[in-house]
Short mmCIF file of C-alpha atoms and ligand atoms in Angstrom, two decimals:
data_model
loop_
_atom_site.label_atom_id
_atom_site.label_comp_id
_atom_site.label_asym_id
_atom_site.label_seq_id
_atom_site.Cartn_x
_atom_site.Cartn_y
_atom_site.Cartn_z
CA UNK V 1 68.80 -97.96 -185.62
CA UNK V 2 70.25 -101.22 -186.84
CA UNK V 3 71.05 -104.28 -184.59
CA UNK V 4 74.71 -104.17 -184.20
CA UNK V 5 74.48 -100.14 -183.22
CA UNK V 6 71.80 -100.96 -180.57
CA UNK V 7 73.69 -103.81 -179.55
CA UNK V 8 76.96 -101.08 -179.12
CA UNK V 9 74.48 -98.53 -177.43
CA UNK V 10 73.01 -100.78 -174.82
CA UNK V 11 76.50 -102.23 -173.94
CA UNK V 12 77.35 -98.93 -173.63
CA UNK V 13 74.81 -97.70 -171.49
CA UNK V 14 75.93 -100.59 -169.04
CA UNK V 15 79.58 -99.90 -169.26
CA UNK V 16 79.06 -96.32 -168.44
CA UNK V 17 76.69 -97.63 -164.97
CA UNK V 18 79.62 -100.32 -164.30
CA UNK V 19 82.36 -97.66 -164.21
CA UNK V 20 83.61 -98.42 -167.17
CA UNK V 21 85.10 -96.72 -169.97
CA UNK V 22 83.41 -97.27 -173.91
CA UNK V 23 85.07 -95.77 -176.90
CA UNK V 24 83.77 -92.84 -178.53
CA UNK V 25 84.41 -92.30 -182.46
CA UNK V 26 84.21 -88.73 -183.84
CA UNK V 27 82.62 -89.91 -187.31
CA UNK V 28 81.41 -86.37 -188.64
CA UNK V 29 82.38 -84.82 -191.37
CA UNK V 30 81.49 -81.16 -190.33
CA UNK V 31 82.89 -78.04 -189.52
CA UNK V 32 84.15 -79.17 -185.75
CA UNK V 33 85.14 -82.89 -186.82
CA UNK V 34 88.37 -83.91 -185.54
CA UNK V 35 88.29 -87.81 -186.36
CA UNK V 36 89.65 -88.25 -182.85
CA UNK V 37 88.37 -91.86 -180.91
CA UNK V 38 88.52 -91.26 -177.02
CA UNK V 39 88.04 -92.95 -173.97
CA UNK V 40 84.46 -92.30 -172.39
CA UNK V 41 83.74 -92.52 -168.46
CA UNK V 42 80.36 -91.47 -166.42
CA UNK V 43 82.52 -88.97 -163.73
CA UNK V 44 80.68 -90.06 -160.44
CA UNK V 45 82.15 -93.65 -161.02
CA UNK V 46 85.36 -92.85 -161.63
CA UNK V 47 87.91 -94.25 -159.74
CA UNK V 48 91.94 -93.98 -158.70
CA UNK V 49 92.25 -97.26 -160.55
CA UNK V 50 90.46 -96.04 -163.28
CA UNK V 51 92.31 -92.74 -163.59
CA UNK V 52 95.71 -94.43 -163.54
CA UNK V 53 94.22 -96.91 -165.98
CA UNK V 54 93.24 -94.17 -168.31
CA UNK V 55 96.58 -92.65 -168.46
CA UNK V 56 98.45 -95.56 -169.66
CA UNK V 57 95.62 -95.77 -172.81
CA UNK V 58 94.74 -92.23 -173.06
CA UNK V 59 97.32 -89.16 -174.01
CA UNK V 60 97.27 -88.40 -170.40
CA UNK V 61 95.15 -84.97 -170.53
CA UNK V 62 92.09 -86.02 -168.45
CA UNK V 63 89.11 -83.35 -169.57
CA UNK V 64 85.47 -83.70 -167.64
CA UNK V 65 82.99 -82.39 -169.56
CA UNK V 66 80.33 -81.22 -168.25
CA UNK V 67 77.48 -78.74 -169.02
CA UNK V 68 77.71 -75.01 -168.89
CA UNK V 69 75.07 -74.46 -166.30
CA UNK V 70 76.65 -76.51 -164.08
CA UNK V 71 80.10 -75.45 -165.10
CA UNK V 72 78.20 -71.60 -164.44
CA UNK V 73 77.59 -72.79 -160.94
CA UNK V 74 80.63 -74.33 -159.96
CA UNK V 75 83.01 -70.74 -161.00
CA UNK V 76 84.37 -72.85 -163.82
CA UNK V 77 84.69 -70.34 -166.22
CA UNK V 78 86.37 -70.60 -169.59
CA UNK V 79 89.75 -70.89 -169.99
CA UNK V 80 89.81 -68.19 -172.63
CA UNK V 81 87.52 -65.33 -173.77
CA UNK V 82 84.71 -65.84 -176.29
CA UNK V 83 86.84 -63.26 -178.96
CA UNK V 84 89.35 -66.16 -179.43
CA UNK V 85 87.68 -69.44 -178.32
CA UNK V 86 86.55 -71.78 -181.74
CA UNK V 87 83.16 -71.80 -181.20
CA UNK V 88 82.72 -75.15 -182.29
CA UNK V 89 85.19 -76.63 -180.93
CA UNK V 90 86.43 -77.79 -177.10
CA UNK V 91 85.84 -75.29 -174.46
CA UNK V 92 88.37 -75.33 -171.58
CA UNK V 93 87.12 -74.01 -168.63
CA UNK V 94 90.05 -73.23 -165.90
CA UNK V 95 91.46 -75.85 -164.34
CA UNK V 96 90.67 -77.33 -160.92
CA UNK V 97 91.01 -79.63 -158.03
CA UNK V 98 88.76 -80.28 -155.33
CA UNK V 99 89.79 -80.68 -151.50
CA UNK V 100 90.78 -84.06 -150.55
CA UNK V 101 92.77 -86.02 -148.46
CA UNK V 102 95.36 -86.94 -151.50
CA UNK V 103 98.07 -85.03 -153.17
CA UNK V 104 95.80 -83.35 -155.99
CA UNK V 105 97.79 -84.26 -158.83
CA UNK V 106 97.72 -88.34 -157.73
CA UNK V 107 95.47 -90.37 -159.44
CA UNK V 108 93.58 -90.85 -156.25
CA UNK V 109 93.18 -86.81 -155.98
CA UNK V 110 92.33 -86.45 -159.83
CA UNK V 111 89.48 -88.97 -159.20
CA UNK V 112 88.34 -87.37 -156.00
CA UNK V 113 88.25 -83.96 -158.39
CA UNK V 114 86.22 -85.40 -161.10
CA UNK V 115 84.11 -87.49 -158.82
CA UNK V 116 83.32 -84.05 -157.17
CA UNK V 117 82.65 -82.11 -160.17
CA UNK V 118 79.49 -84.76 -161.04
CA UNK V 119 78.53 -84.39 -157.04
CA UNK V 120 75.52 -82.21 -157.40
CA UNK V 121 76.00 -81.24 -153.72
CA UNK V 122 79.39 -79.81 -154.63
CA UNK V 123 79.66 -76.26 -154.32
CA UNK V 124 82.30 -73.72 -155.72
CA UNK V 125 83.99 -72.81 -152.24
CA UNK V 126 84.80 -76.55 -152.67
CA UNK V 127 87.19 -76.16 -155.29
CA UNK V 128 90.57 -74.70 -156.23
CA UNK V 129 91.39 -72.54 -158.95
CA UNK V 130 93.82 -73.52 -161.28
CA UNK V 131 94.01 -77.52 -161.04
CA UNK V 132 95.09 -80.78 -162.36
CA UNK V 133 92.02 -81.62 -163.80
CA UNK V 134 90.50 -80.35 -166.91
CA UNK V 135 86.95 -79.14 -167.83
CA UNK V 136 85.55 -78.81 -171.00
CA UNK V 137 82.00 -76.84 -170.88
CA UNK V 138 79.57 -78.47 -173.04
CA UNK V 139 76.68 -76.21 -174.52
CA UNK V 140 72.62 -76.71 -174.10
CA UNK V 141 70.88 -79.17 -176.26
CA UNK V 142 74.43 -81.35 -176.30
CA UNK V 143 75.46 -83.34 -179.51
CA UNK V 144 72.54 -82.10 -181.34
CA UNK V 145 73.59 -78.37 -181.28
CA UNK V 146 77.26 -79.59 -181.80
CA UNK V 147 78.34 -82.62 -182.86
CA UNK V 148 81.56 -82.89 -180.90
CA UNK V 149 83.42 -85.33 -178.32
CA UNK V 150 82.28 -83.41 -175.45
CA UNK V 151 78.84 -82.98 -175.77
CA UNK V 152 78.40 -86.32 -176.81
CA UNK V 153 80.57 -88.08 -174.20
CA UNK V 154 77.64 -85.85 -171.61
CA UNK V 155 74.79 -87.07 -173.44
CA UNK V 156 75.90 -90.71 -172.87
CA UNK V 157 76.29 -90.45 -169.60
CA UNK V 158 72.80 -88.63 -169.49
CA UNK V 159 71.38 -91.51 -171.54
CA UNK V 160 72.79 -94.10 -168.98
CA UNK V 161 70.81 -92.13 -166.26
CA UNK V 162 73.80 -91.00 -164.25
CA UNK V 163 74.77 -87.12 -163.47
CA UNK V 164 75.94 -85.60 -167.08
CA UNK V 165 79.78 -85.74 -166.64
CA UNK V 166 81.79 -87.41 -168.36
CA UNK V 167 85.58 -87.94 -168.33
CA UNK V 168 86.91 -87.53 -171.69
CA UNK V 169 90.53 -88.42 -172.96
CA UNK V 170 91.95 -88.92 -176.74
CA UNK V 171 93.01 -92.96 -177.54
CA UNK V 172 96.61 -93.24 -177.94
CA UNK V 173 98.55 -96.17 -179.61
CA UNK V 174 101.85 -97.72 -178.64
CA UNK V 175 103.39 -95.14 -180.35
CA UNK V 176 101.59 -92.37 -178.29
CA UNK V 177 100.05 -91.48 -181.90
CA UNK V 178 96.47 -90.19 -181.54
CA UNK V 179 94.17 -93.54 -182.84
CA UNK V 180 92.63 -92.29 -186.10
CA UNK V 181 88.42 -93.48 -186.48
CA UNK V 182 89.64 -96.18 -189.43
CA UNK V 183 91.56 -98.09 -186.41
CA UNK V 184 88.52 -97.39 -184.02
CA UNK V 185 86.79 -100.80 -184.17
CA UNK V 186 90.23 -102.50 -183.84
CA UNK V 187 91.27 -100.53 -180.67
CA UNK V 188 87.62 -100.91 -178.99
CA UNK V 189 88.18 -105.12 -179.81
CA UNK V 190 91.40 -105.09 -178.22
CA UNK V 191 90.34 -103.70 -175.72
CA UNK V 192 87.23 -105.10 -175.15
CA UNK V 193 85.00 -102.19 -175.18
CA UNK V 194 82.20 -101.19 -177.57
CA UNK V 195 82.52 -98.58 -179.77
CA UNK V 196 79.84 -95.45 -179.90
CA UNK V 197 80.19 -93.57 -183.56
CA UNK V 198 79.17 -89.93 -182.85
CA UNK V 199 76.51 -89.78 -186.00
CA UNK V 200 74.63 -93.10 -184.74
CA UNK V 201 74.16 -90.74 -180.94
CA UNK V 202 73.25 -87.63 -183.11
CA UNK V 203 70.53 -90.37 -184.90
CA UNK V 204 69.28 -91.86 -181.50
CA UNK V 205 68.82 -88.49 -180.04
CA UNK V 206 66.89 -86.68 -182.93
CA UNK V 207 64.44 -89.58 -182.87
CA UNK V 208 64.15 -89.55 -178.81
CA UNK V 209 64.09 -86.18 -178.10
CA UNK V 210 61.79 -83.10 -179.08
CA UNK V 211 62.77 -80.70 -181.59
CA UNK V 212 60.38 -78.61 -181.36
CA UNK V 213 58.20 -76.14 -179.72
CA UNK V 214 54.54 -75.25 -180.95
CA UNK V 215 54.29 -71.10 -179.54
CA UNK V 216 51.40 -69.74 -181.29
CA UNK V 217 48.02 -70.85 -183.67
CA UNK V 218 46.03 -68.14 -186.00
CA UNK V 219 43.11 -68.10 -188.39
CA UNK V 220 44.82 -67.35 -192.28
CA UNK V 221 41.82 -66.34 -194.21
CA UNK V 222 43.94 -66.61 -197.94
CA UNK V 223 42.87 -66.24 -201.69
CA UNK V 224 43.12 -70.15 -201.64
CA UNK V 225 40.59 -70.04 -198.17
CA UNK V 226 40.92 -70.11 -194.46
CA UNK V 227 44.12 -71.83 -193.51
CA UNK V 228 44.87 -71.78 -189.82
CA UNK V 229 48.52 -70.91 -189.04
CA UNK V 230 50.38 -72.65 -186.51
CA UNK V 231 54.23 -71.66 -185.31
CA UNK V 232 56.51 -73.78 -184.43
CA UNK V 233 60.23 -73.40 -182.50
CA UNK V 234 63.06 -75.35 -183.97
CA UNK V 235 64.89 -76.14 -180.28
CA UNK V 236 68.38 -76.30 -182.18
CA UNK V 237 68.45 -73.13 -183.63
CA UNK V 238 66.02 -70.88 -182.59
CA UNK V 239 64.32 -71.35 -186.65
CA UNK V 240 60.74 -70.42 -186.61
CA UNK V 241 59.13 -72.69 -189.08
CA UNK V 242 55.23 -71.95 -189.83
CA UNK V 243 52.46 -74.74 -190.60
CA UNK V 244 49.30 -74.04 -192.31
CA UNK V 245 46.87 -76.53 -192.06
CA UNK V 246 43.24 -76.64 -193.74
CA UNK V 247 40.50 -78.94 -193.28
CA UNK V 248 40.66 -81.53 -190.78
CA UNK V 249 43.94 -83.40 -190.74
CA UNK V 250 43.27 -85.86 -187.42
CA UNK V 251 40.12 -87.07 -189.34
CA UNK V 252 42.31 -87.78 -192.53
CA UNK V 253 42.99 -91.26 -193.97
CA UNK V 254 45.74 -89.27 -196.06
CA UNK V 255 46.82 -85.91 -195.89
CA UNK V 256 48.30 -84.03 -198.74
CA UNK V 257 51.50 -82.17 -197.83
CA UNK V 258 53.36 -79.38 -199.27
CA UNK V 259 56.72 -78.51 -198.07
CA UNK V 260 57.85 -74.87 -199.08
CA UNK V 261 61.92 -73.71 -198.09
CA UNK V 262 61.55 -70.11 -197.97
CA UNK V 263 62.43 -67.71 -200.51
CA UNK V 264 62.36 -64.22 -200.08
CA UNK V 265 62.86 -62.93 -203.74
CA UNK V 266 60.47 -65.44 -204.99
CA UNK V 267 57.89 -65.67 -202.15
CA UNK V 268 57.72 -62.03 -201.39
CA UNK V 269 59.02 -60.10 -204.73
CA UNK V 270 57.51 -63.05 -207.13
CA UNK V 271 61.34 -63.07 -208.43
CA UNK V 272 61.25 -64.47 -212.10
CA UNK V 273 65.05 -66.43 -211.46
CA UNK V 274 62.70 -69.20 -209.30
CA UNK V 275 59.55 -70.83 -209.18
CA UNK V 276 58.84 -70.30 -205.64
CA UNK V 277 55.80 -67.95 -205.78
CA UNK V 278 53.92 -70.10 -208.47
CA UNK V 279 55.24 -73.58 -206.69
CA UNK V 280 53.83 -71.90 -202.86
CA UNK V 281 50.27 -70.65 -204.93
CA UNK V 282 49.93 -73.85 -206.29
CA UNK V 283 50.46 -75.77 -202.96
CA UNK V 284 47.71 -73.96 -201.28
CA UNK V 285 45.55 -74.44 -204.35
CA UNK V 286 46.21 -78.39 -204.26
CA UNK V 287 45.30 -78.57 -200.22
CA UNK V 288 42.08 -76.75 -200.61
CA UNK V 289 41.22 -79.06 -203.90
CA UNK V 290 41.77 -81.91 -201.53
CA UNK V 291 39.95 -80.69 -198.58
CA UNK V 292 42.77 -80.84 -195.94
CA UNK V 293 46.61 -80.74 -195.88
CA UNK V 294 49.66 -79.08 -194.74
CA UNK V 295 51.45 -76.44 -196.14
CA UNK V 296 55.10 -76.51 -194.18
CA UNK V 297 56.84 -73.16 -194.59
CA UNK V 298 60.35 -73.55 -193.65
CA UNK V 299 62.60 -70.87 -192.43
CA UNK V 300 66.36 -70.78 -192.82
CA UNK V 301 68.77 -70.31 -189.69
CA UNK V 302 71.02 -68.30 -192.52
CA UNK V 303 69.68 -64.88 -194.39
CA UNK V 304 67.65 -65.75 -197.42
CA UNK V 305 67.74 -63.99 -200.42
CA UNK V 306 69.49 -62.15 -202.53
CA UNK V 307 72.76 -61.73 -200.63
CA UNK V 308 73.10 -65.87 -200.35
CA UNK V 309 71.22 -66.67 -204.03
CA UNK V 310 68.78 -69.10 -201.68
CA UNK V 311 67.35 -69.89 -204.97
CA UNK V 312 70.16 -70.61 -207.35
CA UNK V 313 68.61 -73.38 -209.52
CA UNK V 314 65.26 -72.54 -209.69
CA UNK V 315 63.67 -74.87 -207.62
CA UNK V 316 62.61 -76.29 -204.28
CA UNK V 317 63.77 -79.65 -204.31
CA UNK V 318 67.05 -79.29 -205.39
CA UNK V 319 67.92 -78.08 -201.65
CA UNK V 320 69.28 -80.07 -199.87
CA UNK V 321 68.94 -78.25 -196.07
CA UNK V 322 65.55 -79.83 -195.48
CA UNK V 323 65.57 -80.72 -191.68
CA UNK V 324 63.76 -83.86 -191.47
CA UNK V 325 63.53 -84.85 -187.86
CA UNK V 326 62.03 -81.34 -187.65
CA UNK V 327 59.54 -81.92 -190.25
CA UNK V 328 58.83 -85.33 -189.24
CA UNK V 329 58.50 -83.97 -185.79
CA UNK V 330 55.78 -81.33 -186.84
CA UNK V 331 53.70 -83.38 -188.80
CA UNK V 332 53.28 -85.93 -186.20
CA UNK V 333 51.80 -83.27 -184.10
CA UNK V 334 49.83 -81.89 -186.55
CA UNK V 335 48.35 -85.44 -186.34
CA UNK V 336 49.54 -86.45 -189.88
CA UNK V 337 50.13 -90.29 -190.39
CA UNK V 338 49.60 -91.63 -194.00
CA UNK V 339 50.38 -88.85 -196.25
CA UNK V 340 51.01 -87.52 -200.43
CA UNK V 341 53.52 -85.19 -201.17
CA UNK V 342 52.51 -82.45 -203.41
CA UNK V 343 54.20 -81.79 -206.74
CA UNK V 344 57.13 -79.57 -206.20
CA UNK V 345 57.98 -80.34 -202.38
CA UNK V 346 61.15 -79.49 -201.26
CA UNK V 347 61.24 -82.64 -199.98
CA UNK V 348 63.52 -85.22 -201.98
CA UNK V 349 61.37 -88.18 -203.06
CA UNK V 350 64.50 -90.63 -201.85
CA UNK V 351 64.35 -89.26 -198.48
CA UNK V 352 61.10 -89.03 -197.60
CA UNK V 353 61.27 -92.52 -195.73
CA UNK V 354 62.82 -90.38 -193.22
CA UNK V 355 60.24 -89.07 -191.99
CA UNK V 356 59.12 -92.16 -190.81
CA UNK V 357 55.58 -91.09 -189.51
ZN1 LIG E 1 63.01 -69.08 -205.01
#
């Protein structure tokens, strides 16, 4: 992470512990991005001031976002069934207020409602269904799963230390036209808060949190000699990626790794459109010659083979769907530090800085 983005995280972080709001940009370029910039606040410091302040900034629709578990707990179901609800995109839950001593739809009863939604104490028989106030559930594993306004805005407040909910509203203008990301930097100036870009929290997180999950470790007697076989969980998505290891690889000064994407025509059926069987011999071959290495088979989270054409041109390392924090995550507990990359990795020879061992 550069300078000025840690300099933008940290005054975030204390913005979100001071009751403040901090700008969040929707930078992505995927499926679910929306290029909306919104108004972040951490939900148990939220305030009537705050609320009304929001609303003159904000296009007035206060959501509180807030995980699904909690959101589970609370009778906060969603707003609409799973058959029509994008499944990227926001999830209402039903609206709510919680009991207070202020007309519920006042900013002083709206902050009272949020304020109780991030009270872990708060229990469902203290709330009232349909409400003033808007929830948005957020799904497990946050902005790494999706990369969306929500999820993000929870794992801030989660970063900051403070209970994961987070009131969420879009940045208007003068005009009451949504702010667009290009004016982002410009809006967060004037207003004197710092800017988060969604991407930069999707980078901090993949390097902070785990990614993985090692579930099981077997001797591999092959043709090339006894590998031992070690699974591994990708958190995200559920992928089961496999490691084979030979020799010892804590003892190496360098270890030799190969890094295979699956193929199922080529790997299995020793399909003649690809190189995959010969490149995934060949690795194995190259480890033993060394003495130690890594073989990293990589599943895909979408059916391989002939239906898709996994292999189209041939080749490993024209694919680009290598998951690197994963990778870089596995090696490092395989012990790898210093390391060669066999010929014909899947891995991208400009990219394998990211791995950053
Ligand atoms: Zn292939």
């Amino acid at each position: 992470m550069n300078t000025a983005v840690s300099q933008q995280f940290d005054a975030a972080v204390t913005h979100l512990r001071a009751g403040l709001a901090v700008v969040l940009v929707d930078d992505t370029t995927g499926v679910c991005a929306t290029g909306d910039v919104s108004l972040v606040m951490a939900a148990e410091r939220i305030t009537a001031d705050a609320v009304a302040g929001m609303g003159g900034r904000t296009s007035g629709l206060l959501c509180v976002a807030l995980e699904e578990s909690r959101a589970d707990r609370l009778g906060l179901v969603p707003m609409v069934g799973s058959r029509v609800e994008r499944p990227l995109g926001d999830v209402f839950a039903v609206t709510v207020d919680a009991r207070s001593d202020f007309p519920v739809v006042s900013a002083a009863g709206r902050a009272a409602t949020i304020r109780a939604l991030a009270d872990p104490h708060t229990r469902r028989t203290d709330l009232s269904m349909p409400g003033c106030v808007f929830p948005l559930r957020t799904r497990p594993e946050g902005v790494l799963r999706v990369a969306s306004r929500a999820e993000a805005a929870v794992d801030l407040c989660q970063i900051a230390g403070l209970e994961p909910v987070a009131v969420v509203a879009k940045l208007v203008d003068r005009e009451g036209m949504l702010v667009g990301r290009d004016d982002a930097d410009e809006v967060a100036a004037q207003l004197t808060l710092p800017a988060v870009r969604l991407t930069d929290l999707v980078r901090h997180l993949r390097r902070t949190t785990s990614l993985i999950r090692r579930w099981a470790q077997a001797r591999l007697p092959t043709a090339y000699g006894a590998f031992t076989a070690i699974g591994y969980e990708s958190t995200l998505d559920g992928v089961e990626h496999l490691a084979l290891t030979f020799g010892s690889i804590r003892d190496a000064g360098r270890t030799l790794v190969a890094v295979h994407h699956e193929c199922l025509k080529g790997d299995v059926f020793g399909s003649a459109d690809c190189e995959c069987r010969t490149l995934l011999a060949q690795s194995q071959q190259q480890i033993r010659d060394a003495g130690s290495g890594v073989l990293l088979y990589l599943r895909s989270p979408l059916p391989t083979g002939f239906r898709t054409g996994s292999c189209p041109d041939g080749g490993q390392s024209d694919r680009a769907d290598v998951p690197y924090d994963v990778v870089a995550q596995i090696l490092a507990d395989l012990g790898v530090g210093l390391f060669d990359v066999t010929a014909g990795s899947a891995l991208r020879p400009d990219r394998i800085e990211q791995l950053d061992l």
